Amino acid sequence: GLKQELFHRHKEAQQCCRPHNLPLLRAAQQREMEAVEQRIREEQRMMDEKIVLELDQKVIDQQSTLEKAGVSGFYITTNPQELTLQMNLLELIRKLQQKECESERAFS
């Protein structure tokens, strides 16, 4: 939205500009557009970092909950290999639960 608004402002300014000032105006507008794009990239990077931190916290919360529940193999860790093992354990638990639900339906 910010880029669209800037584009429209630039277009209006170019229409009102005298021909001999047009190259200067375009150069200034180009710098302004680059600054806006840099700001957008920076805001996007900050948002991405915030999301990653929130996801990391969710993983820690999940590990803590499962550890407190006494589920084997779960404890707070950031080791990628251990995280992969925990993800695989969760997937196994999910599949076992799914099979259990299917067999209960079959016998109902």
mmCIF file of N, CA and C in Angstrom:
data_model
loop_
_atom_site.group_PDB
_atom_site.id
_atom_site.type_symbol
_atom_site.label_atom_id
_atom_site.label_comp_id
_atom_site.label_asym_id
_atom_site.label_seq_id
_atom_site.Cartn_x
_atom_site.Cartn_y
_atom_site.Cartn_z
ATOM 1 N N GLY A 1 0.815 -1.192 0.000
ATOM 2 C CA GLY A 1 0.000 0.000 0.000
ATOM 3 C C GLY A 1 0.859 1.257 0.000
ATOM 4 N N LEU A 2 1.924 1.192 0.766
ATOM 5 C CA LEU A 2 2.824 2.347 0.857
ATOM 6 C C LEU A 2 3.482 2.624 -0.486
ATOM 7 N N LYS A 3 3.910 1.554 -1.169
ATOM 8 C CA LYS A 3 4.551 1.725 -2.477
ATOM 9 C C LYS A 3 3.556 2.269 -3.497
ATOM 10 N N GLN A 4 2.307 1.800 -3.463
ATOM 11 C CA GLN A 4 1.276 2.282 -4.393
ATOM 12 C C GLN A 4 1.037 3.773 -4.190
ATOM 13 N N GLU A 5 0.906 4.163 -2.923
ATOM 14 C CA GLU A 5 0.672 5.570 -2.617
ATOM 15 C C GLU A 5 1.842 6.424 -3.102
ATOM 16 N N LEU A 6 3.052 5.960 -2.873
ATOM 17 C CA LEU A 6 4.241 6.684 -3.308
ATOM 18 C C LEU A 6 4.279 6.795 -4.828
ATOM 19 N N PHE A 7 3.954 5.708 -5.509
ATOM 20 C CA PHE A 7 3.932 5.699 -6.970
ATOM 21 C C PHE A 7 2.954 6.747 -7.508
ATOM 22 N N HIS A 8 1.772 6.802 -6.913
ATOM 23 C CA HIS A 8 0.766 7.779 -7.376
ATOM 24 C C HIS A 8 1.220 9.216 -7.103
ATOM 25 N N ARG A 9 1.836 9.444 -5.942
ATOM 26 C CA ARG A 9 2.343 10.781 -5.645
ATOM 27 C C ARG A 9 3.425 11.188 -6.645
ATOM 28 N N HIS A 10 4.302 10.227 -6.967
ATOM 29 C CA HIS A 10 5.375 10.510 -7.932
ATOM 30 C C HIS A 10 4.803 10.832 -9.309
ATOM 31 N N LYS A 11 3.800 10.075 -9.717
ATOM 32 C CA LYS A 11 3.191 10.292 -11.028
ATOM 33 C C LYS A 11 2.562 11.685 -11.102
ATOM 34 N N GLU A 12 1.854 12.075 -10.046
ATOM 35 C CA GLU A 12 1.238 13.407 -10.008
ATOM 36 C C GLU A 12 2.310 14.499 -10.060
ATOM 37 N N ALA A 13 3.384 14.301 -9.321
ATOM 38 C CA ALA A 13 4.456 15.301 -9.296
ATOM 39 C C ALA A 13 5.103 15.433 -10.671
ATOM 40 N N GLN A 14 5.271 14.318 -11.370
ATOM 41 C CA GLN A 14 5.877 14.354 -12.704
ATOM 42 C C GLN A 14 4.979 15.087 -13.699
ATOM 43 N N GLN A 15 3.662 14.956 -13.535
ATOM 44 C CA GLN A 15 2.734 15.630 -14.449
ATOM 45 C C GLN A 15 2.739 17.141 -14.238
ATOM 46 N N CYS A 16 3.020 17.564 -13.017
ATOM 47 C CA CYS A 16 3.030 18.998 -12.700
ATOM 48 C C CYS A 16 4.417 19.625 -12.891
ATOM 49 N N CYS A 17 5.410 18.800 -13.091
ATOM 50 C CA CYS A 17 6.794 19.264 -13.163
ATOM 51 C C CYS A 17 7.104 19.904 -14.518
ATOM 52 N N ARG A 18 7.944 20.898 -14.491
ATOM 53 C CA ARG A 18 8.403 21.496 -15.746
ATOM 54 C C ARG A 18 9.431 20.579 -16.381
ATOM 55 N N PRO A 19 9.464 20.503 -17.715
ATOM 56 C CA PRO A 19 10.337 19.549 -18.418
ATOM 57 C C PRO A 19 11.814 19.640 -18.025
ATOM 58 N N HIS A 20 12.331 20.829 -17.794
ATOM 59 C CA HIS A 20 13.754 20.942 -17.474
ATOM 60 C C HIS A 20 14.080 20.447 -16.052
ATOM 61 N N ASN A 21 13.069 20.332 -15.194
ATOM 62 C CA ASN A 21 13.269 19.823 -13.828
ATOM 63 C C ASN A 21 12.985 18.320 -13.704
ATOM 64 N N LEU A 22 12.457 17.738 -14.761
ATOM 65 C CA LEU A 22 12.032 16.340 -14.706
ATOM 66 C C LEU A 22 13.163 15.365 -14.335
ATOM 67 N N PRO A 23 14.370 15.479 -14.920
ATOM 68 C CA PRO A 23 15.439 14.537 -14.519
ATOM 69 C C PRO A 23 15.778 14.611 -13.025
ATOM 70 N N LEU A 24 15.808 15.807 -12.465
ATOM 71 C CA LEU A 24 16.078 15.961 -11.027
ATOM 72 C C LEU A 24 14.964 15.343 -10.189
ATOM 73 N N LEU A 25 13.733 15.580 -10.602
ATOM 74 C CA LEU A 25 12.582 15.032 -9.887
ATOM 75 C C LEU A 25 12.619 13.506 -9.917
ATOM 76 N N ARG A 26 12.875 12.943 -11.090
ATOM 77 C CA ARG A 26 12.920 11.473 -11.217
ATOM 78 C C ARG A 26 14.034 10.873 -10.362
ATOM 79 N N ALA A 27 15.187 11.524 -10.326
ATOM 80 C CA ALA A 27 16.290 11.034 -9.497
ATOM 81 C C ALA A 27 15.903 11.064 -8.011
ATOM 82 N N ALA A 28 15.270 12.122 -7.586
ATOM 83 C CA ALA A 28 14.835 12.242 -6.187
ATOM 84 C C ALA A 28 13.775 11.184 -5.871
ATOM 85 N N GLN A 29 12.868 10.986 -6.813
ATOM 86 C CA GLN A 29 11.824 9.985 -6.607
ATOM 87 C C GLN A 29 12.418 8.574 -6.549
ATOM 88 N N GLN A 30 13.426 8.321 -7.361
ATOM 89 C CA GLN A 30 14.077 7.011 -7.358
ATOM 90 C C GLN A 30 14.723 6.750 -5.991
ATOM 91 N N ARG A 31 15.398 7.766 -5.451
ATOM 92 C CA ARG A 31 16.016 7.619 -4.133
ATOM 93 C C ARG A 31 14.947 7.372 -3.056
ATOM 94 N N GLU A 32 13.848 8.099 -3.176
ATOM 95 C CA GLU A 32 12.763 7.934 -2.203
ATOM 96 C C GLU A 32 12.174 6.516 -2.295
ATOM 97 N N MET A 33 11.985 6.021 -3.516
ATOM 98 C CA MET A 33 11.432 4.678 -3.702
ATOM 99 C C MET A 33 12.383 3.621 -3.139
ATOM 100 N N GLU A 34 13.686 3.793 -3.375
ATOM 101 C CA GLU A 34 14.673 2.848 -2.844
ATOM 102 C C GLU A 34 14.666 2.855 -1.315
ATOM 103 N N ALA A 35 14.507 4.025 -0.720
ATOM 104 C CA ALA A 35 14.459 4.128 0.741
ATOM 105 C C ALA A 35 13.222 3.410 1.286
ATOM 106 N N VAL A 36 12.100 3.576 0.612
ATOM 107 C CA VAL A 36 10.862 2.903 1.037
ATOM 108 C C VAL A 36 11.021 1.391 0.908
ATOM 109 N N GLU A 37 11.589 0.935 -0.197
ATOM 110 C CA GLU A 37 11.789 -0.497 -0.385
ATOM 111 C C GLU A 37 12.730 -1.070 0.670
ATOM 112 N N GLN A 38 13.774 -0.325 1.027
ATOM 113 C CA GLN A 38 14.693 -0.766 2.082
ATOM 114 C C GLN A 38 13.960 -0.854 3.415
ATOM 115 N N ARG A 39 13.128 0.134 3.694
ATOM 116 C CA ARG A 39 12.357 0.125 4.937
ATOM 117 C C ARG A 39 11.416 -1.072 4.984
ATOM 118 N N ILE A 40 10.782 -1.371 3.864
ATOM 119 C CA ILE A 40 9.869 -2.521 3.795
ATOM 120 C C ILE A 40 10.647 -3.822 4.022
ATOM 121 N N ARG A 41 11.818 -3.951 3.395
ATOM 122 C CA ARG A 41 12.643 -5.158 3.595
ATOM 123 C C ARG A 41 13.036 -5.317 5.063
ATOM 124 N N GLU A 42 13.422 -4.215 5.684
ATOM 125 C CA GLU A 42 13.825 -4.252 7.085
ATOM 126 C C GLU A 42 12.647 -4.640 7.985
ATOM 127 N N GLU A 43 11.481 -4.064 7.732
ATOM 128 C CA GLU A 43 10.295 -4.405 8.518
ATOM 129 C C GLU A 43 9.920 -5.872 8.322
ATOM 130 N N GLN A 44 10.059 -6.376 7.094
ATOM 131 C CA GLN A 44 9.765 -7.780 6.818
ATOM 132 C C GLN A 44 10.748 -8.691 7.561
ATOM 133 N N ARG A 45 12.033 -8.311 7.568
ATOM 134 C CA ARG A 45 13.042 -9.098 8.273
ATOM 135 C C ARG A 45 12.737 -9.129 9.771
ATOM 136 N N MET A 46 12.371 -7.977 10.327
ATOM 137 C CA MET A 46 12.044 -7.912 11.748
ATOM 138 C C MET A 46 10.814 -8.766 12.066
ATOM 139 N N MET A 47 9.830 -8.743 11.177
ATOM 140 C CA MET A 47 8.620 -9.554 11.375
ATOM 141 C C MET A 47 8.981 -11.037 11.310
ATOM 142 N N ASP A 48 9.822 -11.415 10.353
ATOM 143 C CA ASP A 48 10.262 -12.811 10.237
ATOM 144 C C ASP A 48 10.983 -13.258 11.501
ATOM 145 N N GLU A 49 11.864 -12.410 12.023
ATOM 146 C CA GLU A 49 12.591 -12.746 13.250
ATOM 147 C C GLU A 49 11.632 -12.922 14.420
ATOM 148 N N LYS A 50 10.624 -12.057 14.502
ATOM 149 C CA LYS A 50 9.634 -12.145 15.576
ATOM 150 C C LYS A 50 8.871 -13.466 15.479
ATOM 151 N N ILE A 51 8.497 -13.852 14.270
ATOM 152 C CA ILE A 51 7.760 -15.100 14.076
ATOM 153 C C ILE A 51 8.622 -16.295 14.471
ATOM 154 N N VAL A 52 9.883 -16.281 14.071
ATOM 155 C CA VAL A 52 10.791 -17.385 14.424
ATOM 156 C C VAL A 52 10.938 -17.489 15.936
ATOM 157 N N LEU A 53 11.087 -16.363 16.621
ATOM 158 C CA LEU A 53 11.204 -16.378 18.081
ATOM 159 C C LEU A 53 9.933 -16.927 18.729
ATOM 160 N N GLU A 54 8.776 -16.556 18.186
ATOM 161 C CA GLU A 54 7.512 -17.059 18.725
ATOM 162 C C GLU A 54 7.391 -18.562 18.505
ATOM 163 N N LEU A 55 7.804 -19.042 17.331
ATOM 164 C CA LEU A 55 7.768 -20.480 17.057
ATOM 165 C C LEU A 55 8.735 -21.231 17.974
ATOM 166 N N ASP A 56 9.913 -20.662 18.178
ATOM 167 C CA ASP A 56 10.875 -21.278 19.101
ATOM 168 C C ASP A 56 10.270 -21.400 20.496
ATOM 169 N N GLN A 57 9.562 -20.373 20.929
ATOM 170 C CA GLN A 57 8.942 -20.400 22.253
ATOM 171 C C GLN A 57 7.846 -21.463 22.309
ATOM 172 N N LYS A 58 7.084 -21.616 21.230
ATOM 173 C CA LYS A 58 6.045 -22.655 21.178
ATOM 174 C C LYS A 58 6.668 -24.042 21.303
ATOM 175 N N VAL A 59 7.802 -24.260 20.637
ATOM 176 C CA VAL A 59 8.497 -25.554 20.710
ATOM 177 C C VAL A 59 8.938 -25.811 22.150
ATOM 178 N N ILE A 60 9.512 -24.801 22.793
ATOM 179 C CA ILE A 60 9.958 -24.944 24.190
ATOM 180 C C ILE A 60 8.768 -25.253 25.093
ATOM 181 N N ASP A 61 7.649 -24.556 24.885
ATOM 182 C CA ASP A 61 6.444 -24.810 25.683
ATOM 183 C C ASP A 61 5.967 -26.250 25.493
ATOM 184 N N GLN A 62 5.971 -26.713 24.241
ATOM 185 C CA GLN A 62 5.534 -28.071 23.944
ATOM 186 C C GLN A 62 6.478 -29.089 24.590
ATOM 187 N N GLN A 63 7.775 -28.869 24.456
ATOM 188 C CA GLN A 63 8.744 -29.776 25.065
ATOM 189 C C GLN A 63 8.541 -29.832 26.583
ATOM 190 N N SER A 64 8.356 -28.693 27.196
ATOM 191 C CA SER A 64 8.168 -28.621 28.641
ATOM 192 C C SER A 64 6.904 -29.364 29.067
ATOM 193 N N THR A 65 5.823 -29.144 28.350
ATOM 194 C CA THR A 65 4.556 -29.801 28.672
ATOM 195 C C THR A 65 4.675 -31.320 28.564
ATOM 196 N N LEU A 66 5.279 -31.793 27.478
ATOM 197 C CA LEU A 66 5.426 -33.230 27.279
ATOM 198 C C LEU A 66 6.387 -33.842 28.302
ATOM 199 N N GLU A 67 7.423 -33.099 28.661
ATOM 200 C CA GLU A 67 8.356 -33.573 29.692
ATOM 201 C C GLU A 67 7.635 -33.705 31.031
ATOM 202 N N LYS A 68 6.838 -32.683 31.393
ATOM 203 C CA LYS A 68 6.089 -32.712 32.656
ATOM 204 C C LYS A 68 5.055 -33.833 32.669
ATOM 205 N N ALA A 69 4.523 -34.166 31.475
ATOM 206 C CA ALA A 69 3.536 -35.246 31.367
ATOM 207 C C ALA A 69 4.203 -36.615 31.431
ATOM 208 N N GLY A 70 5.529 -36.631 31.405
ATOM 209 C CA GLY A 70 6.258 -37.886 31.515
ATOM 210 C C GLY A 70 6.415 -38.644 30.211
ATOM 211 N N VAL A 71 6.260 -37.969 29.082
ATOM 212 C CA VAL A 71 6.423 -38.617 27.779
ATOM 213 C C VAL A 71 7.915 -38.808 27.518
ATOM 214 N N SER A 72 8.305 -40.069 27.312
ATOM 215 C CA SER A 72 9.722 -40.381 27.093
ATOM 216 C C SER A 72 10.268 -39.644 25.882
ATOM 217 N N GLY A 73 11.514 -39.192 26.004
ATOM 218 C CA GLY A 73 12.198 -38.550 24.885
ATOM 219 C C GLY A 73 11.966 -37.059 24.775
ATOM 220 N N PHE A 74 11.146 -36.502 25.670
ATOM 221 C CA PHE A 74 10.857 -35.076 25.582
ATOM 222 C C PHE A 74 11.466 -34.317 26.753
ATOM 223 N N TYR A 75 12.223 -33.300 26.402
ATOM 224 C CA TYR A 75 12.861 -32.388 27.330
ATOM 225 C C TYR A 75 13.224 -31.153 26.519
ATOM 226 N N ILE A 76 13.510 -30.067 27.186
ATOM 227 C CA ILE A 76 13.810 -28.824 26.474
ATOM 228 C C ILE A 76 15.206 -28.922 25.860
ATOM 229 N N THR A 77 15.267 -28.713 24.558
ATOM 230 C CA THR A 77 16.532 -28.757 23.825
ATOM 231 C C THR A 77 16.428 -27.890 22.577
ATOM 232 N N THR A 78 17.586 -27.440 22.099
ATOM 233 C CA THR A 78 17.638 -26.725 20.819
ATOM 234 C C THR A 78 18.532 -27.471 19.832
ATOM 235 N N ASN A 79 19.017 -28.643 20.230
ATOM 236 C CA ASN A 79 19.859 -29.454 19.357
ATOM 237 C C ASN A 79 19.023 -29.943 18.163
ATOM 238 N N PRO A 80 19.435 -29.621 16.935
ATOM 239 C CA PRO A 80 18.639 -29.988 15.755
ATOM 240 C C PRO A 80 18.366 -31.496 15.642
ATOM 241 N N GLN A 81 19.336 -32.322 15.996
ATOM 242 C CA GLN A 81 19.122 -33.768 15.907
ATOM 243 C C GLN A 81 18.085 -34.224 16.929
ATOM 244 N N GLU A 82 18.168 -33.683 18.130
ATOM 245 C CA GLU A 82 17.203 -34.047 19.155
ATOM 246 C C GLU A 82 15.812 -33.516 18.820
ATOM 247 N N LEU A 83 15.752 -32.328 18.229
ATOM 248 C CA LEU A 83 14.462 -31.780 17.799
ATOM 249 C C LEU A 83 13.836 -32.663 16.719
ATOM 250 N N THR A 84 14.653 -33.139 15.790
ATOM 251 C CA THR A 84 14.153 -34.027 14.743
ATOM 252 C C THR A 84 13.622 -35.318 15.359
ATOM 253 N N LEU A 85 14.330 -35.855 16.329
ATOM 254 C CA LEU A 85 13.885 -37.063 17.014
ATOM 255 C C LEU A 85 12.548 -36.812 17.708
ATOM 256 N N GLN A 86 12.414 -35.678 18.372
ATOM 257 C CA GLN A 86 11.160 -35.355 19.052
ATOM 258 C C GLN A 86 10.015 -35.189 18.049
ATOM 259 N N MET A 87 10.305 -34.574 16.903
ATOM 260 C CA MET A 87 9.273 -34.422 15.867
ATOM 261 C C MET A 87 8.831 -35.796 15.358
ATOM 262 N N ASN A 88 9.789 -36.688 15.177
ATOM 263 C CA ASN A 88 9.450 -38.040 14.726
ATOM 264 C C ASN A 88 8.641 -38.781 15.781
ATOM 265 N N LEU A 89 8.980 -38.602 17.051
ATOM 266 C CA LEU A 89 8.199 -39.217 18.123
ATOM 267 C C LEU A 89 6.764 -38.701 18.128
ATOM 268 N N LEU A 90 6.602 -37.399 17.949
ATOM 269 C CA LEU A 90 5.253 -36.824 17.880
ATOM 270 C C LEU A 90 4.462 -37.393 16.708
ATOM 271 N N GLU A 91 5.125 -37.548 15.577
ATOM 272 C CA GLU A 91 4.460 -38.114 14.400
ATOM 273 C C GLU A 91 4.051 -39.558 14.664
ATOM 274 N N LEU A 92 4.904 -40.328 15.319
ATOM 275 C CA LEU A 92 4.587 -41.718 15.664
ATOM 276 C C LEU A 92 3.387 -41.769 16.615
ATOM 277 N N ILE A 93 3.398 -40.912 17.626
ATOM 278 C CA ILE A 93 2.278 -40.849 18.572
ATOM 279 C C ILE A 93 0.988 -40.509 17.836
ATOM 280 N N ARG A 94 1.050 -39.545 16.920
ATOM 281 C CA ARG A 94 -0.140 -39.146 16.156
ATOM 282 C C ARG A 94 -0.666 -40.308 15.325
ATOM 283 N N LYS A 95 0.235 -41.032 14.656
ATOM 284 C CA LYS A 95 -0.188 -42.159 13.821
ATOM 285 C C LYS A 95 -0.772 -43.283 14.662
ATOM 286 N N LEU A 96 -0.174 -43.561 15.810
ATOM 287 C CA LEU A 96 -0.715 -44.596 16.696
ATOM 288 C C LEU A 96 -2.103 -44.217 17.198
ATOM 289 N N GLN A 97 -2.265 -42.958 17.537
ATOM 290 C CA GLN A 97 -3.571 -42.489 17.997
ATOM 291 C C GLN A 97 -4.602 -42.607 16.881
ATOM 292 N N GLN A 98 -4.193 -42.277 15.665
ATOM 293 C CA GLN A 98 -5.095 -42.357 14.514
ATOM 294 C C GLN A 98 -5.526 -43.811 14.279
ATOM 295 N N LYS A 99 -4.580 -44.736 14.354
ATOM 296 C CA LYS A 99 -4.910 -46.155 14.175
ATOM 297 C C LYS A 99 -5.837 -46.638 15.276
ATOM 298 N N GLU A 100 -5.603 -46.182 16.499
ATOM 299 C CA GLU A 100 -6.450 -46.571 17.617
ATOM 300 C C GLU A 100 -7.883 -46.098 17.398
ATOM 301 N N CYS A 101 -8.038 -44.856 16.923
ATOM 302 C CA CYS A 101 -9.372 -44.310 16.647
ATOM 303 C C CYS A 101 -10.051 -45.096 15.529
ATOM 304 N N GLU A 102 -9.313 -45.462 14.506
ATOM 305 C CA GLU A 102 -9.867 -46.237 13.387
ATOM 306 C C GLU A 102 -10.337 -47.615 13.857
ATOM 307 N N SER A 103 -9.534 -48.269 14.709
ATOM 308 C CA SER A 103 -9.923 -49.598 15.179
ATOM 309 C C SER A 103 -11.119 -49.518 16.126
ATOM 310 N N GLU A 104 -11.229 -48.442 16.906
ATOM 311 C CA GLU A 104 -12.401 -48.263 17.771
ATOM 312 C C GLU A 104 -13.659 -48.096 16.938
ATOM 313 N N ARG A 105 -13.573 -47.371 15.832
ATOM 314 C CA ARG A 105 -14.719 -47.190 14.942
ATOM 315 C C ARG A 105 -15.117 -48.504 14.278
ATOM 316 N N ALA A 106 -14.129 -49.310 13.961
ATOM 317 C CA ALA A 106 -14.407 -50.579 13.286
ATOM 318 C C ALA A 106 -15.147 -51.531 14.208
ATOM 319 N N PHE A 107 -14.878 -51.461 15.492
ATOM 320 C CA PHE A 107 -15.516 -52.373 16.441
ATOM 321 C C PHE A 107 -16.790 -51.791 17.058
ATOM 322 N N SER A 108 -17.133 -50.576 16.686
ATOM 323 C CA SER A 108 -18.333 -49.944 17.263
ATOM 324 C C SER A 108 -19.570 -50.327 16.503
#
